[in-house]
Amino acid sequence: VASGSEIGKQAKEVMAKGQLVSDDIMIALIRARTAEADCVRGFILDGFPRTVAQAEALDVMLAAKNKKLGAVIQLVVDEDALLARIEKRAAESVNVRPDDNAEALKKRLTAYREQTAPIVPYYDAKKMLKKVDGMAAVNVVSEQIDKILG
């Protein structure tokens, strides 16, 4: 979007309407971005794919480029602990984001379970899924991810 590319303009128009960017546009954005010089040696996708359909489209796009994913990392978390953290943060903070509350977290977790969780067995069956303890200290999580990525 920031680049002002044609596909970025399409995504911006959709987002301006408060809608979700379609899988076709997302894949086109990723195809264009991963073709940039700084992605030649590799890249990290954070938060994508979010659905099995997106994972399948990503597989097709990468196969067309003779590339493949090196790993898929799942941060494993305790939902009750996340809820406790967000409630504590909301109680202690003066400037709380509107989406930083228990109700919003519950909605995000429901959306994750319904839409994103199905990609876990998809990538596990491909022997690509690596699990990281997302409840560990930040430096430990970083070390685990660095080890997976080599």
Coordinates of C-alpha atoms in Angstrom, one line a residue:
V1 CA 0.0 0.0 0.0
A2 CA 2.8 2.4 1.0
S3 CA 4.6 1.8 -2.3
G4 CA 1.7 3.1 -4.3
S5 CA 1.7 0.1 -6.6
E6 CA -1.5 -0.9 -8.5
I7 CA -2.1 -3.9 -6.3
G8 CA -1.4 -1.7 -3.2
K9 CA -4.0 0.8 -4.4
Q10 CA -6.6 -2.0 -4.7
A11 CA -5.8 -3.2 -1.2
K12 CA -6.0 0.3 0.2
E13 CA -9.4 0.8 -1.4
V14 CA -10.7 -2.4 0.2
M15 CA -9.3 -1.5 3.6
A16 CA -10.7 2.0 3.5
K17 CA -14.1 0.5 3.3
G18 CA -13.4 -1.5 6.4
Q19 CA -13.4 -4.8 4.5
L20 CA -10.9 -7.7 4.6
V21 CA -8.5 -7.8 1.6
S22 CA -9.3 -10.8 -0.6
D23 CA -7.0 -13.8 -0.8
D24 CA -6.3 -13.0 -4.5
I25 CA -5.1 -9.5 -3.6
M26 CA -3.1 -10.8 -0.6
I27 CA -1.3 -13.3 -2.8
A28 CA -0.7 -10.7 -5.4
L29 CA 0.8 -8.4 -2.8
I30 CA 3.0 -11.2 -1.4
R31 CA 4.0 -12.3 -4.9
A32 CA 5.1 -8.7 -5.7
R33 CA 6.8 -8.1 -2.4
T34 CA 8.7 -11.3 -2.4
A35 CA 10.0 -10.5 -5.9
E36 CA 11.9 -7.6 -4.5
A37 CA 15.7 -7.7 -4.3
D38 CA 15.8 -7.9 -0.5
C39 CA 13.8 -11.1 -0.5
V40 CA 16.2 -13.1 -2.8
R41 CA 17.8 -14.9 0.2
G42 CA 14.5 -15.4 2.0
F43 CA 11.6 -13.7 3.8
I44 CA 9.4 -14.1 6.8
L45 CA 5.6 -13.9 6.6
D46 CA 4.0 -12.8 9.9
G47 CA 0.3 -13.5 10.2
F48 CA -0.1 -15.0 6.8
P49 CA -1.5 -17.3 5.7
R50 CA -4.5 -17.2 8.0
T51 CA -6.7 -19.8 6.3
V52 CA -6.2 -23.1 4.5
A53 CA -7.3 -21.4 1.3
Q54 CA -4.5 -18.8 1.7
A55 CA -2.0 -21.6 2.5
E56 CA -2.9 -23.5 -0.6
A57 CA -2.7 -20.3 -2.7
L58 CA 0.7 -19.5 -1.2
D59 CA 1.9 -23.1 -2.1
V60 CA 0.9 -22.5 -5.7
M61 CA 2.5 -19.1 -5.8
L62 CA 5.8 -20.4 -4.3
A63 CA 5.8 -23.5 -6.6
A64 CA 5.5 -21.2 -9.6
K65 CA 8.7 -19.5 -8.4
N66 CA 10.4 -22.8 -7.6
K67 CA 10.5 -21.8 -4.0
K68 CA 9.1 -23.5 -0.8
L69 CA 8.6 -22.5 2.8
G70 CA 11.4 -23.4 5.1
A71 CA 9.2 -23.7 8.2
V72 CA 5.9 -22.7 9.6
I73 CA 6.2 -21.5 13.2
Q74 CA 3.3 -21.7 15.6
L75 CA 3.5 -19.7 18.9
V76 CA 1.7 -21.9 21.4
V77 CA 0.0 -19.9 24.1
D78 CA -2.2 -20.4 27.1
E79 CA -5.5 -18.5 26.3
D80 CA -6.4 -18.1 30.0
A81 CA -3.0 -16.6 30.7
L82 CA -3.4 -14.2 27.8
L83 CA -6.8 -13.1 29.1
A84 CA -5.3 -12.5 32.6
R85 CA -2.5 -10.4 31.1
I86 CA -4.8 -8.3 29.0
E87 CA -7.2 -7.7 32.0
K88 CA -4.2 -6.7 34.2
R89 CA -2.8 -4.4 31.5
A90 CA -6.2 -2.7 31.0
A91 CA -6.6 -2.3 34.8
E92 CA -3.1 -0.7 35.2
S93 CA -2.9 1.4 32.1
V94 CA -4.2 4.9 31.6
N95 CA -4.2 4.9 27.8
V96 CA -5.8 1.6 26.8
R97 CA -6.3 0.9 23.1
P98 CA -10.0 0.3 22.3
D99 CA -9.2 -3.2 21.1
D100 CA -7.0 -4.0 24.1
N101 CA -9.6 -5.6 26.3
A102 CA -10.9 -9.1 27.3
E103 CA -13.9 -8.9 24.9
A104 CA -11.8 -8.1 21.9
L105 CA -9.3 -10.8 22.8
K106 CA -12.1 -13.4 23.1
K107 CA -13.3 -12.4 19.6
R108 CA -9.7 -12.7 18.1
L109 CA -9.3 -16.1 19.8
T110 CA -12.6 -17.3 18.4
A111 CA -11.6 -16.1 14.9
Y112 CA -8.3 -17.8 15.3
R113 CA -9.9 -21.1 16.3
E114 CA -12.4 -21.0 13.5
Q115 CA -10.3 -19.6 10.6
T116 CA -6.6 -20.0 11.4
A117 CA -6.3 -23.1 13.6
P118 CA -7.1 -25.4 10.6
I119 CA -3.8 -24.5 9.0
V120 CA -2.0 -26.2 11.9
P121 CA -2.8 -29.8 10.7
Y122 CA -2.3 -28.7 7.1
Y123 CA 1.3 -27.7 7.7
D124 CA 1.8 -30.5 10.3
A125 CA 0.9 -33.1 7.6
K126 CA 3.6 -31.5 5.4
K127 CA 6.1 -31.9 8.3
M128 CA 6.7 -28.1 8.2
L129 CA 5.1 -27.1 11.5
K130 CA 7.5 -26.1 14.3
K131 CA 6.0 -25.2 17.7
V132 CA 7.5 -22.5 20.0
D133 CA 6.4 -21.8 23.5
G134 CA 4.9 -18.4 23.1
M135 CA 4.5 -18.0 26.9
A136 CA 8.3 -18.1 27.5
A137 CA 10.3 -14.9 28.0
V138 CA 10.8 -12.8 24.8
N139 CA 14.5 -13.7 24.6
V140 CA 13.7 -17.4 24.9
V141 CA 11.1 -17.2 22.2
S142 CA 13.5 -15.3 19.9
E143 CA 16.2 -17.9 20.5
Q144 CA 13.8 -20.7 19.7
I145 CA 12.7 -19.0 16.4
D146 CA 16.3 -18.2 15.5
K147 CA 17.2 -21.9 16.0
I148 CA 14.4 -23.0 13.7
L149 CA 15.3 -20.5 11.0
G150 CA 19.0 -21.4 11.2

